[in-house]
PDB file of C-alpha atoms and ligand atoms in Angstrom:
ATOM      1  CA  MET L 880     -48.637 -26.003  16.636  1.00 60.00           C
ATOM      2  CA  ALA L 881     -51.358 -27.181  14.311  1.00 69.00           C
ATOM      3  CA  PHE L 882     -54.973 -26.131  14.535  1.00 82.00           C
ATOM      4  CA  GLU L 883     -54.510 -22.771  16.239  1.00 84.00           C
ATOM      5  CA  GLY L 884     -56.661 -20.882  13.760  1.00 89.00           C
ATOM      6  CA  LEU L 885     -59.231 -23.652  13.556  1.00 92.00           C
ATOM      7  CA  SER L 886     -59.495 -23.975  17.334  1.00 93.00           C
ATOM      8  CA  GLU L 887     -59.968 -20.273  17.712  1.00 93.00           C
ATOM      9  CA  LYS L 888     -62.656 -20.019  15.056  1.00 94.00           C
ATOM     10  CA  LEU L 889     -64.570 -23.042  16.304  1.00 95.00           C
ATOM     11  CA  ASN L 890     -64.470 -21.734  19.833  1.00 94.00           C
ATOM     12  CA  GLN L 891     -65.806 -18.380  18.710  1.00 94.00           C
ATOM     13  CA  ALA L 892     -68.715 -20.106  16.987  1.00 94.00           C
ATOM     14  CA  PHE L 893     -69.438 -22.196  20.075  1.00 94.00           C
ATOM     15  CA  LYS L 894     -69.199 -19.192  22.357  1.00 93.00           C
ATOM     16  CA  ARG L 895     -71.895 -17.431  20.378  1.00 92.00           C
ATOM     17  CA  LEU L 896     -73.992 -20.574  20.519  1.00 91.00           C
ATOM     18  CA  ARG L 897     -73.574 -20.871  24.293  1.00 90.00           C
ATOM     19  CA  SER L 898     -74.524 -17.239  24.836  1.00 92.00           C
ATOM     20  CA  LYS L 899     -77.923 -17.891  23.291  1.00 87.00           C
ATOM     21  CA  GLY L 900     -79.369 -20.200  25.907  1.00 80.00           C
ATOM     22  CA  ARG L 901     -82.229 -21.930  24.138  1.00 85.00           C
ATOM     23  CA  LEU L 902     -81.455 -22.691  20.523  1.00 88.00           C
ATOM     24  CA  LYS L 903     -83.516 -22.560  17.374  1.00 90.00           C
ATOM     25  CA  GLU L 904     -82.736 -24.587  14.288  1.00 91.00           C
ATOM     26  CA  GLU L 905     -81.513 -21.419  12.589  1.00 93.00           C
ATOM     27  CA  ASP L 906     -78.955 -20.817  15.377  1.00 93.00           C
ATOM     28  CA  ILE L 907     -77.457 -24.222  14.757  1.00 93.00           C
ATOM     29  CA  LYS L 908     -77.405 -23.717  11.023  1.00 94.00           C
ATOM     30  CA  GLU L 909     -75.642 -20.406  11.465  1.00 94.00           C
ATOM     31  CA  ALA L 910     -73.054 -21.963  13.762  1.00 95.00           C
ATOM     32  CA  MET L 911     -72.529 -24.749  11.240  1.00 96.00           C
ATOM     33  CA  ARG L 912     -71.881 -22.219   8.483  1.00 96.00           C
ATOM     34  CA  GLU L 913     -69.119 -20.822  10.668  1.00 96.00           C
ATOM     35  CA  VAL L 914     -67.779 -24.310  11.359  1.00 96.00           C
ATOM     36  CA  ARG L 915     -67.700 -25.053   7.654  1.00 97.00           C
ATOM     37  CA  LEU L 916     -65.800 -21.858   6.892  1.00 96.00           C
ATOM     38  CA  ALA L 917     -63.348 -22.560   9.701  1.00 95.00           C
ATOM     39  CA  LEU L 918     -62.718 -26.040   8.300  1.00 96.00           C
ATOM     40  CA  LEU L 919     -62.168 -24.701   4.793  1.00 95.00           C
ATOM     41  CA  GLU L 920     -59.780 -22.064   6.094  1.00 94.00           C
ATOM     42  CA  ALA L 921     -57.888 -24.819   7.875  1.00 93.00           C
ATOM     43  CA  ASP L 922     -57.492 -26.425   4.431  1.00 93.00           C
ATOM     44  CA  VAL L 923     -59.839 -29.303   5.083  1.00 94.00           C
ATOM     45  CA  ASN L 924     -60.956 -30.996   1.878  1.00 94.00           C
ATOM     46  CA  PHE L 925     -64.071 -29.329   0.477  1.00 94.00           C
ATOM     47  CA  LYS L 926     -66.241 -32.453   0.399  1.00 95.00           C
ATOM     48  CA  VAL L 927     -65.048 -33.542   3.822  1.00 96.00           C
ATOM     49  CA  ALA L 928     -66.044 -30.172   5.299  1.00 97.00           C
ATOM     50  CA  ARG L 929     -69.438 -30.294   3.579  1.00 97.00           C
ATOM     51  CA  ASP L 930     -70.238 -33.843   4.693  1.00 97.00           C
ATOM     52  CA  PHE L 931     -69.016 -33.146   8.200  1.00 97.00           C
ATOM     53  CA  VAL L 932     -71.283 -30.148   8.640  1.00 97.00           C
ATOM     54  CA  LYS L 933     -74.200 -32.033   7.116  1.00 97.00           C
ATOM     55  CA  ALA L 934     -73.772 -34.922   9.533  1.00 96.00           C
ATOM     56  CA  VAL L 935     -73.482 -32.652  12.553  1.00 96.00           C
ATOM     57  CA  THR L 936     -76.482 -30.563  11.490  1.00 95.00           C
ATOM     58  CA  GLU L 937     -78.673 -33.636  11.017  1.00 94.00           C
ATOM     59  CA  LYS L 938     -77.921 -34.800  14.526  1.00 93.00           C
ATOM     60  CA  ALA L 939     -78.014 -31.373  16.154  1.00 92.00           C
ATOM     61  CA  VAL L 940     -81.369 -30.083  14.908  1.00 90.00           C
ATOM     62  CA  GLY L 941     -83.181 -32.994  16.529  1.00 86.00           C
ATOM     63  CA  LYS L 942     -85.838 -32.337  19.137  1.00 80.00           C
ATOM     64  CA  GLU L 943     -83.743 -33.835  21.914  1.00 82.00           C
ATOM     65  CA  VAL L 944     -80.932 -31.341  21.466  1.00 83.00           C
ATOM     66  CA  LEU L 945     -83.095 -28.292  20.968  1.00 82.00           C
ATOM     67  CA  GLU L 946     -85.261 -29.064  23.979  1.00 85.00           C
ATOM     68  CA  SER L 947     -82.429 -30.034  26.285  1.00 86.00           C
ATOM     69  CA  LEU L 948     -81.287 -27.782  29.114  1.00 84.00           C
ATOM     70  CA  THR L 949     -77.824 -27.375  27.627  1.00 88.00           C
ATOM     71  CA  PRO L 950     -78.348 -27.367  23.859  1.00 90.00           C
ATOM     72  CA  ALA L 951     -75.059 -25.651  22.991  1.00 91.00           C
ATOM     73  CA  GLN L 952     -73.159 -28.209  25.057  1.00 91.00           C
ATOM     74  CA  GLN L 953     -74.906 -30.991  23.185  1.00 92.00           C
ATOM     75  CA  VAL L 954     -74.075 -29.500  19.813  1.00 93.00           C
ATOM     76  CA  ILE L 955     -70.413 -29.202  20.801  1.00 94.00           C
ATOM     77  CA  LYS L 956     -70.433 -32.820  21.896  1.00 94.00           C
ATOM     78  CA  ILE L 957     -71.847 -33.862  18.541  1.00 95.00           C
ATOM     79  CA  VAL L 958     -69.083 -31.897  16.803  1.00 96.00           C
ATOM     80  CA  ARG L 959     -66.476 -33.600  18.973  1.00 96.00           C
ATOM     81  CA  ASP L 960     -67.862 -37.082  18.300  1.00 96.00           C
ATOM     82  CA  GLU L 961     -68.135 -36.496  14.566  1.00 96.00           C
ATOM     83  CA  MET L 962     -64.625 -35.100  14.440  1.00 96.00           C
ATOM     84  CA  THR L 963     -63.263 -38.162  16.229  1.00 96.00           C
ATOM     85  CA  GLU L 964     -65.177 -40.379  13.829  1.00 96.00           C
ATOM     86  CA  LEU L 965     -63.836 -38.406  10.882  1.00 96.00           C
ATOM     87  CA  MET L 966     -60.290 -39.238  11.913  1.00 95.00           C
ATOM     88  CA  GLY L 967     -61.049 -42.909  12.413  1.00 94.00           C
ATOM     89  CA  SER L 968     -62.494 -43.283  15.947  1.00 85.00           C
ATOM     90  CA  THR L 969     -59.766 -45.418  17.441  1.00 88.00           C
ATOM     91  CA  ASN L 970     -55.999 -45.565  17.438  1.00 88.00           C
ATOM     92  CA  ALA L 971     -55.022 -47.671  14.425  1.00 89.00           C
ATOM     93  CA  ARG L 972     -52.157 -49.955  15.255  1.00 91.00           C
ATOM     94  CA  ILE L 973     -49.433 -51.563  13.201  1.00 94.00           C
ATOM     95  CA  ASN L 974     -50.385 -55.004  11.846  1.00 91.00           C
ATOM     96  CA  PHE L 975     -47.920 -57.310  13.491  1.00 94.00           C
ATOM     97  CA  SER L 976     -47.445 -60.697  11.916  1.00 94.00           C
ATOM     98  CA  SER L 977     -47.595 -63.823  14.035  1.00 93.00           C
ATOM     99  CA  LYS L 978     -44.731 -65.096  11.894  1.00 93.00           C
ATOM    100  CA  LYS L 979     -41.548 -63.115  12.471  1.00 94.00           C
ATOM    101  CA  PRO L 980     -40.325 -60.796  11.219  1.00 97.00           C
ATOM    102  CA  THR L 981     -43.070 -58.275  10.636  1.00 98.00           C
ATOM    103  CA  ILE L 982     -42.215 -56.314   7.505  1.00 98.00           C
ATOM    104  CA  ILE L 983     -43.018 -52.625   7.421  1.00 98.00           C
ATOM    105  CA  MET L 984     -42.547 -50.849   4.124  1.00 98.00           C
ATOM    106  CA  MET L 985     -42.121 -47.093   4.343  1.00 98.00           C
ATOM    107  CA  CYS L 986     -42.884 -45.071   1.258  1.00 97.00           C
ATOM    108  CA  GLY L 987     -43.442 -41.454   0.359  1.00 97.00           C
ATOM    109  CA  LEU L 988     -42.187 -38.543  -1.658  1.00 96.00           C
ATOM    110  CA  GLN L 989     -38.706 -37.175  -1.198  1.00 94.00           C
ATOM    111  CA  GLY L 990     -38.521 -34.722   1.665  1.00 95.00           C
ATOM    112  CA  SER L 991     -41.697 -35.971   3.330  1.00 96.00           C
ATOM    113  CA  GLY L 992     -39.676 -37.265   6.284  1.00 97.00           C
ATOM    114  CA  LYS L 993     -39.515 -40.932   5.325  1.00 97.00           C
ATOM    115  CA  THR L 994     -35.972 -41.630   6.497  1.00 97.00           C
ATOM    116  CA  THR L 995     -36.412 -39.651   9.703  1.00 98.00           C
ATOM    117  CA  HIS L 996     -39.647 -41.480  10.462  1.00 98.00           C
ATOM    118  CA  SER L 997     -38.156 -44.891   9.705  1.00 98.00           C
ATOM    119  CA  ALA L 998     -35.711 -44.133  12.512  1.00 98.00           C
ATOM    120  CA  LYS L 999     -38.419 -42.671  14.755  1.00 98.00           C
ATOM    121  CA  LEU L1000     -40.403 -45.877  14.318  1.00 98.00           C
ATOM    122  CA  ALA L1001     -37.337 -47.976  15.094  1.00 98.00           C
ATOM    123  CA  ARG L1002     -36.907 -45.995  18.297  1.00 98.00           C
ATOM    124  CA  HIS L1003     -40.585 -46.465  19.129  1.00 98.00           C
ATOM    125  CA  PHE L1004     -40.294 -50.251  18.681  1.00 98.00           C
ATOM    126  CA  ARG L1005     -37.109 -50.416  20.711  1.00 98.00           C
ATOM    127  CA  GLN L1006     -38.929 -48.732  23.543  1.00 97.00           C
ATOM    128  CA  GLU L1007     -41.483 -51.526  23.333  1.00 96.00           C
ATOM    129  CA  GLY L1008     -38.653 -54.000  23.785  1.00 97.00           C
ATOM    130  CA  LYS L1009     -38.444 -55.055  20.138  1.00 97.00           C
ATOM    131  CA  ARG L1010     -35.313 -55.460  18.009  1.00 98.00           C
ATOM    132  CA  PRO L1011     -35.988 -53.575  14.785  1.00 98.00           C
ATOM    133  CA  LEU L1012     -33.822 -53.599  11.677  1.00 98.00           C
ATOM    134  CA  LEU L1013     -33.644 -50.684   9.272  1.00 98.00           C
ATOM    135  CA  VAL L1014     -33.095 -51.463   5.609  1.00 98.00           C
ATOM    136  CA  ALA L1015     -31.654 -49.046   3.049  1.00 98.00           C
ATOM    137  CA  CYS L1016     -33.744 -49.627  -0.080  1.00 97.00           C
ATOM    138  CA  ASP L1017     -33.314 -46.041  -1.288  1.00 95.00           C
ATOM    139  CA  VAL L1018     -30.386 -46.796  -3.528  1.00 94.00           C
ATOM    140  CA  TYR L1019     -30.339 -43.835  -5.878  1.00 90.00           C
ATOM    141  CA  ARG L1020     -28.732 -41.327  -3.587  1.00 84.00           C
ATOM    142  CA  PRO L1021     -25.659 -42.504  -1.675  1.00 84.00           C
ATOM    143  CA  ALA L1022     -26.467 -39.717   0.797  1.00 92.00           C
ATOM    144  CA  ALA L1023     -29.762 -41.447   1.606  1.00 93.00           C
ATOM    145  CA  ILE L1024     -27.985 -44.603   2.765  1.00 95.00           C
ATOM    146  CA  GLU L1025     -25.587 -42.513   4.788  1.00 96.00           C
ATOM    147  CA  GLN L1026     -28.459 -40.539   6.333  1.00 97.00           C
ATOM    148  CA  LEU L1027     -30.223 -43.739   7.354  1.00 97.00           C
ATOM    149  CA  LYS L1028     -27.024 -44.962   9.012  1.00 97.00           C
ATOM    150  CA  VAL L1029     -26.678 -41.718  10.933  1.00 98.00           C
ATOM    151  CA  VAL L1030     -30.236 -41.772  12.275  1.00 98.00           C
ATOM    152  CA  GLY L1031     -30.070 -45.548  12.781  1.00 98.00           C
ATOM    153  CA  ALA L1032     -27.019 -45.101  15.018  1.00 98.00           C
ATOM    154  CA  LYS L1033     -28.856 -42.433  17.006  1.00 98.00           C
ATOM    155  CA  VAL L1034     -31.687 -44.828  17.779  1.00 98.00           C
ATOM    156  CA  GLU L1035     -29.292 -47.745  18.281  1.00 98.00           C
ATOM    157  CA  THR L1036     -30.728 -49.748  15.422  1.00 98.00           C
ATOM    158  CA  PRO L1037     -28.598 -51.556  12.838  1.00 98.00           C
ATOM    159  CA  VAL L1038     -28.969 -50.690   9.188  1.00 98.00           C
ATOM    160  CA  PHE L1039     -28.906 -53.406   6.545  1.00 98.00           C
ATOM    161  CA  GLU L1040     -27.509 -52.102   3.276  1.00 97.00           C
ATOM    162  CA  MET L1041     -26.034 -53.419   0.050  1.00 96.00           C
ATOM    163  CA  GLY L1042     -24.931 -50.103  -1.383  1.00 94.00           C
ATOM    164  CA  GLN L1043     -26.589 -49.050  -4.611  1.00 93.00           C
ATOM    165  CA  GLY L1044     -27.838 -52.498  -5.614  1.00 93.00           C
ATOM    166  CA  ASP L1045     -31.297 -53.692  -6.613  1.00 96.00           C
ATOM    167  CA  PRO L1046     -33.829 -52.556  -3.986  1.00 97.00           C
ATOM    168  CA  VAL L1047     -35.997 -55.663  -4.462  1.00 98.00           C
ATOM    169  CA  LYS L1048     -32.996 -57.895  -3.849  1.00 98.00           C
ATOM    170  CA  ILE L1049     -31.909 -55.796  -0.864  1.00 98.00           C
ATOM    171  CA  ALA L1050     -35.360 -56.070   0.718  1.00 98.00           C
ATOM    172  CA  GLU L1051     -35.330 -59.810   0.184  1.00 98.00           C
ATOM    173  CA  GLU L1052     -31.830 -60.292   1.567  1.00 98.00           C
ATOM    174  CA  SER L1053     -32.642 -58.151   4.595  1.00 98.00           C
ATOM    175  CA  LEU L1054     -35.370 -60.601   5.568  1.00 98.00           C
ATOM    176  CA  LYS L1055     -32.935 -63.504   5.601  1.00 98.00           C
ATOM    177  CA  TYR L1056     -30.592 -61.402   7.688  1.00 98.00           C
ATOM    178  CA  ALA L1057     -33.377 -60.479  10.100  1.00 98.00           C
ATOM    179  CA  LYS L1058     -34.392 -64.122  10.498  1.00 97.00           C
ATOM    180  CA  ASP L1059     -30.806 -65.243  11.046  1.00 98.00           C
ATOM    181  CA  TYR L1060     -30.108 -62.598  13.672  1.00 98.00           C
ATOM    182  CA  GLY L1061     -33.514 -62.318  15.300  1.00 97.00           C
ATOM    183  CA  TYR L1062     -34.486 -58.814  14.202  1.00 98.00           C
ATOM    184  CA  ASP L1063     -38.143 -57.868  14.225  1.00 98.00           C
ATOM    185  CA  PRO L1064     -39.737 -55.750  12.811  1.00 98.00           C
ATOM    186  CA  VAL L1065     -37.935 -55.018   9.553  1.00 98.00           C
ATOM    187  CA  ILE L1066     -38.409 -51.435   8.395  1.00 98.00           C
ATOM    188  CA  LEU L1067     -37.777 -50.874   4.684  1.00 98.00           C
ATOM    189  CA  ASP L1068     -36.818 -47.300   3.819  1.00 98.00           C
ATOM    190  CA  THR L1069     -37.689 -47.140   0.120  1.00 97.00           C
ATOM    191  CA  ALA L1070     -36.804 -44.507  -2.443  1.00 94.00           C
ATOM    192  CA  GLY L1071     -38.771 -41.314  -2.818  1.00 92.00           C
ATOM    193  CA  ARG L1072     -39.069 -38.939  -5.726  1.00 88.00           C
ATOM    194  CA  LEU L1073     -40.043 -35.325  -5.935  1.00 89.00           C
ATOM    195  CA  HIS L1074     -43.223 -36.336  -7.744  1.00 88.00           C
ATOM    196  CA  ILE L1075     -45.209 -39.501  -8.108  1.00 88.00           C
ATOM    197  CA  ASP L1076     -44.103 -41.291 -11.261  1.00 91.00           C
ATOM    198  CA  GLU L1077     -44.644 -44.677 -12.825  1.00 92.00           C
ATOM    199  CA  GLU L1078     -41.037 -45.734 -12.360  1.00 92.00           C
ATOM    200  CA  LEU L1079     -41.230 -45.176  -8.617  1.00 93.00           C
ATOM    201  CA  MET L1080     -44.547 -46.983  -8.352  1.00 95.00           C
ATOM    202  CA  ASN L1081     -43.222 -49.917 -10.384  1.00 96.00           C
ATOM    203  CA  GLU L1082     -40.291 -50.240  -8.044  1.00 96.00           C
ATOM    204  CA  LEU L1083     -42.493 -50.078  -4.955  1.00 97.00           C
ATOM    205  CA  ARG L1084     -44.890 -52.612  -6.455  1.00 97.00           C
ATOM    206  CA  ALA L1085     -41.961 -54.921  -7.210  1.00 98.00           C
ATOM    207  CA  ILE L1086     -40.742 -54.735  -3.601  1.00 98.00           C
ATOM    208  CA  LYS L1087     -44.268 -55.274  -2.336  1.00 98.00           C
ATOM    209  CA  ALA L1088     -44.786 -58.313  -4.593  1.00 98.00           C
ATOM    210  CA  ARG L1089     -41.505 -59.887  -3.558  1.00 98.00           C
ATOM    211  CA  VAL L1090     -41.559 -59.419   0.228  1.00 97.00           C
ATOM    212  CA  GLN L1091     -45.296 -58.998   0.888  1.00 97.00           C
ATOM    213  CA  PRO L1092     -45.058 -56.463   3.680  1.00 98.00           C
ATOM    214  CA  HIS L1093     -47.500 -56.742   6.567  1.00 97.00           C
ATOM    215  CA  GLU L1094     -47.763 -53.003   6.709  1.00 98.00           C
ATOM    216  CA  ILE L1095     -47.265 -50.356   4.046  1.00 98.00           C
ATOM    217  CA  LEU L1096     -46.978 -46.966   5.670  1.00 98.00           C
ATOM    218  CA  LEU L1097     -47.103 -43.819   3.608  1.00 98.00           C
ATOM    219  CA  VAL L1098     -45.215 -40.834   4.965  1.00 98.00           C
ATOM    220  CA  VAL L1099     -46.801 -37.510   4.061  1.00 97.00           C
ATOM    221  CA  ASP L1100     -45.900 -33.972   4.955  1.00 96.00           C
ATOM    222  CA  ALA L1101     -48.731 -32.151   6.755  1.00 94.00           C
ATOM    223  CA  MET L1102     -47.345 -28.786   5.763  1.00 92.00           C
ATOM    224  CA  VAL L1103     -48.433 -29.216   2.145  1.00 90.00           C
ATOM    225  CA  GLY L1104     -52.069 -29.510   3.247  1.00 87.00           C
ATOM    226  CA  GLN L1105     -54.412 -30.832   0.597  1.00 90.00           C
ATOM    227  CA  ASP L1106     -51.491 -31.895  -1.586  1.00 91.00           C
ATOM    228  CA  SER L1107     -50.580 -34.451   1.046  1.00 92.00           C
ATOM    229  CA  VAL L1108     -54.094 -35.857   0.887  1.00 94.00           C
ATOM    230  CA  ASN L1109     -53.821 -36.118  -2.909  1.00 94.00           C
ATOM    231  CA  VAL L1110     -50.467 -37.860  -2.553  1.00 95.00           C
ATOM    232  CA  ALA L1111     -52.045 -40.329  -0.141  1.00 96.00           C
ATOM    233  CA  SER L1112     -54.887 -41.068  -2.576  1.00 96.00           C
ATOM    234  CA  SER L1113     -52.457 -41.605  -5.450  1.00 95.00           C
ATOM    235  CA  PHE L1114     -50.210 -43.951  -3.492  1.00 97.00           C
ATOM    236  CA  ASP L1115     -53.190 -45.869  -2.232  1.00 97.00           C
ATOM    237  CA  GLU L1116     -54.583 -46.340  -5.714  1.00 96.00           C
ATOM    238  CA  ALA L1117     -51.249 -47.310  -7.224  1.00 95.00           C
ATOM    239  CA  LEU L1118     -49.778 -49.396  -4.443  1.00 96.00           C
ATOM    240  CA  GLY L1119     -52.333 -49.949  -1.701  1.00 97.00           C
ATOM    241  CA  ILE L1120     -51.363 -48.571   1.696  1.00 97.00           C
ATOM    242  CA  ASP L1121     -52.345 -49.603   5.213  1.00 97.00           C
ATOM    243  CA  GLY L1122     -51.888 -46.311   6.930  1.00 97.00           C
ATOM    244  CA  VAL L1123     -50.315 -42.901   6.990  1.00 97.00           C
ATOM    245  CA  ILE L1124     -47.642 -41.218   9.056  1.00 98.00           C
ATOM    246  CA  LEU L1125     -48.398 -37.527   8.982  1.00 97.00           C
ATOM    247  CA  THR L1126     -45.172 -35.604   9.515  1.00 97.00           C
ATOM    248  CA  LYS L1127     -44.243 -32.036  10.393  1.00 96.00           C
ATOM    249  CA  LEU L1128     -47.423 -31.419  12.286  1.00 93.00           C
ATOM    250  CA  ASP L1129     -45.365 -28.982  14.346  1.00 92.00           C
ATOM    251  CA  GLY L1130     -44.952 -26.757  11.295  1.00 89.00           C
ATOM    252  CA  ASP L1131     -48.492 -27.055  10.003  1.00 83.00           C
ATOM    253  CA  THR L1132     -50.509 -24.241  11.476  1.00 80.00           C
ATOM    254  CA  ARG L1133     -53.729 -25.175   9.717  1.00 87.00           C
ATOM    255  CA  GLY L1134     -54.262 -28.880  10.257  1.00 87.00           C
ATOM    256  CA  GLY L1135     -56.387 -29.704   7.211  1.00 91.00           C
ATOM    257  CA  ALA L1136     -54.503 -32.864   6.271  1.00 93.00           C
ATOM    258  CA  ALA L1137     -55.025 -34.471   9.669  1.00 93.00           C
ATOM    259  CA  LEU L1138     -58.757 -33.951   9.317  1.00 94.00           C
ATOM    260  CA  SER L1139     -59.040 -35.021   5.680  1.00 95.00           C
ATOM    261  CA  VAL L1140     -56.730 -38.001   5.116  1.00 95.00           C
ATOM    262  CA  ARG L1141     -58.978 -40.642   6.588  1.00 95.00           C
ATOM    263  CA  ALA L1142     -62.180 -39.431   4.994  1.00 95.00           C
ATOM    264  CA  VAL L1143     -60.644 -39.021   1.538  1.00 94.00           C
ATOM    265  CA  THR L1144     -58.490 -42.150   1.373  1.00 95.00           C
ATOM    266  CA  GLY L1145     -60.266 -44.451   3.807  1.00 95.00           C
ATOM    267  CA  LYS L1146     -56.885 -45.163   5.382  1.00 96.00           C
ATOM    268  CA  PRO L1147     -56.052 -44.221   8.962  1.00 96.00           C
ATOM    269  CA  ILE L1148     -53.302 -41.980  10.230  1.00 97.00           C
ATOM    270  CA  LYS L1149     -51.294 -44.262  12.493  1.00 97.00           C
ATOM    271  CA  PHE L1150     -48.589 -41.887  13.731  1.00 97.00           C
ATOM    272  CA  VAL L1151     -47.805 -38.206  13.622  1.00 96.00           C
ATOM    273  CA  GLY L1152     -44.401 -36.569  13.499  1.00 97.00           C
ATOM    274  CA  THR L1153     -44.204 -33.527  15.708  1.00 96.00           C
ATOM    275  CA  GLY L1154     -40.622 -32.327  15.289  1.00 97.00           C
ATOM    276  CA  GLU L1155     -37.186 -32.978  13.830  1.00 97.00           C
ATOM    277  CA  LYS L1156     -35.910 -34.897  16.832  1.00 98.00           C
ATOM    278  CA  LEU L1157     -36.116 -38.672  16.748  1.00 98.00           C
ATOM    279  CA  GLU L1158     -38.325 -38.800  19.820  1.00 98.00           C
ATOM    280  CA  ASP L1159     -40.894 -36.562  18.149  1.00 98.00           C
ATOM    281  CA  LEU L1160     -43.313 -39.311  17.142  1.00 98.00           C
ATOM    282  CA  GLU L1161     -46.757 -39.933  18.582  1.00 96.00           C
ATOM    283  CA  PRO L1162     -49.301 -42.660  17.918  1.00 96.00           C
ATOM    284  CA  PHE L1163     -52.361 -40.978  16.472  1.00 97.00           C
ATOM    285  CA  TYR L1164     -55.451 -40.946  18.669  1.00 96.00           C
ATOM    286  CA  PRO L1165     -58.459 -39.404  16.908  1.00 96.00           C
ATOM    287  CA  ASP L1166     -60.219 -38.566  20.192  1.00 95.00           C
ATOM    288  CA  ARG L1167     -57.184 -36.794  21.610  1.00 94.00           C
ATOM    289  CA  MET L1168     -56.694 -34.908  18.377  1.00 93.00           C
ATOM    290  CA  ALA L1169     -60.335 -33.814  18.421  1.00 94.00           C
ATOM    291  CA  SER L1170     -59.872 -32.617  22.003  1.00 93.00           C
ATOM    292  CA  ARG L1171     -56.758 -30.727  20.995  1.00 90.00           C
ATOM    293  CA  ILE L1172     -58.674 -28.998  18.224  1.00 91.00           C
ATOM    294  CA  LEU L1173     -61.759 -28.224  20.270  1.00 91.00           C
ATOM    295  CA  GLY L1174     -59.865 -27.271  23.424  1.00 83.00           C
TER     296      GLY L1174
HETATM  297  P1  LIG U1695     -37.155 -38.135   3.158  1.00 74.30           P
HETATM  298  O1  LIG U1695     -36.529 -37.500   1.953  1.00 74.30           O
HETATM  299  O2  LIG U1695     -38.596 -38.383   2.946  1.00 74.30           O
HETATM  300  O3  LIG U1695     -36.426 -39.325   3.661  1.00 74.30           O
HETATM  301  O4  LIG U1695     -37.141 -37.014   4.288  1.00 74.30           O
HETATM  302  P2  LIG U1695     -36.165 -36.803   5.529  1.00 74.30           P
HETATM  303  O5  LIG U1695     -36.404 -37.852   6.558  1.00 74.30           O
HETATM  304  O6  LIG U1695     -34.784 -36.626   5.036  1.00 74.30           O
HETATM  305  O7  LIG U1695     -36.747 -35.444   6.107  1.00 74.30           O
HETATM  306  C1  LIG U1695     -36.733 -34.235   5.358  1.00 74.30           C
HETATM  307  C2  LIG U1695     -36.579 -33.044   6.299  1.00 74.30           C
HETATM  308  O8  LIG U1695     -37.739 -32.918   7.110  1.00 74.30           O
HETATM  309  C3  LIG U1695     -35.413 -33.186   7.265  1.00 74.30           C
HETATM  310  O9  LIG U1695     -34.793 -31.930   7.379  1.00 74.30           O
HETATM  311  C4  LIG U1695     -36.069 -33.582   8.575  1.00 74.30           C
HETATM  312  O10 LIG U1695     -35.339 -33.154   9.699  1.00 74.30           O
HETATM  313  C5  LIG U1695     -37.391 -32.849   8.484  1.00 74.30           C
HETATM  314  N1  LIG U1695     -38.454 -33.500   9.268  1.00 74.30           N
HETATM  315  C6  LIG U1695     -38.829 -34.794   9.232  1.00 74.30           C
HETATM  316  N2  LIG U1695     -39.872 -35.015  10.064  1.00 74.30           N
HETATM  317  C7  LIG U1695     -40.164 -33.837  10.652  1.00 74.30           C
HETATM  318  C8  LIG U1695     -41.164 -33.416  11.609  1.00 74.30           C
HETATM  319  O11 LIG U1695     -42.016 -34.173  12.097  1.00 74.30           O
HETATM  320  N3  LIG U1695     -41.142 -32.099  11.948  1.00 74.30           N
HETATM  321  C9  LIG U1695     -40.233 -31.223  11.422  1.00 74.30           C
HETATM  322  N4  LIG U1695     -40.295 -29.940  11.805  1.00 74.30           N
HETATM  323  N5  LIG U1695     -39.313 -31.581  10.519  1.00 74.30           N
HETATM  324  C10 LIG U1695     -39.257 -32.872  10.137  1.00 74.30           C
END
């Protein structure tokens, strides 16, 4: 699971801090050097790690902390609070529209887990008593439509498809279908590419302009670390996203993406994928994630 190395290193730093009893400013600075290294080793973005340590240090070297009876405890609490803040403080929810159906546009690079997570989301909404509709807008690979049907069937959610037609038209038609048959939300599984290119972005922009989704979710693979953060920045600049689904957290031993996405892009992680199975989806809670990291 993610964060093993980071957790271990942070706990070592805190253990040393606790063993000191009363703390001097230099003790805190030394601990923060260790924290910074641990973050960098976990593949946290360089600037994010620097700013994080700076913020913690500023709060921790105050008189109140140094003169308290449990200074190390206080420093650890500051780290925990800052880490929660770094990931967005609260659980960011899906923007549901008061006018049905809510349209959720899923985008991301090929292999990031977009199709799997479209189905995971459908399952999640079904469990909330909703009637989602999956839409096959990835028209370039017949296998993609087939894959969506397979996972759709597993989560008992119908798939709207028009074969390899025009994705903008398909998205538009799916909305009529959803309105006629009472499906809500509508989850658009759009095409991915191996790399970000203008053609892909143009297509996504065209779908966005035509159907005006209430929520654009970017699916990124946690295992590629900083690359996933760069992908998120690029998509946000080119398309504008509302949030991120960070997938394959089960295979990411370092955890840097989870800690960096929000700070770098300004967009929250809304869900995390924690396995290949369709039930392996969790809403993202920054405080719980911070607790998981800090033990
Ligand atoms: P797409 O090309 O973006 O639609 O990606 P897919 O949904 O086809 O997923 C690509 C591969 O990643 C598949 O083999 C999935 O089973 C796998 N996958 C997706 N999400 C997760 C996850 O959270 N954890 C793990 N371990 N594998 C995942």
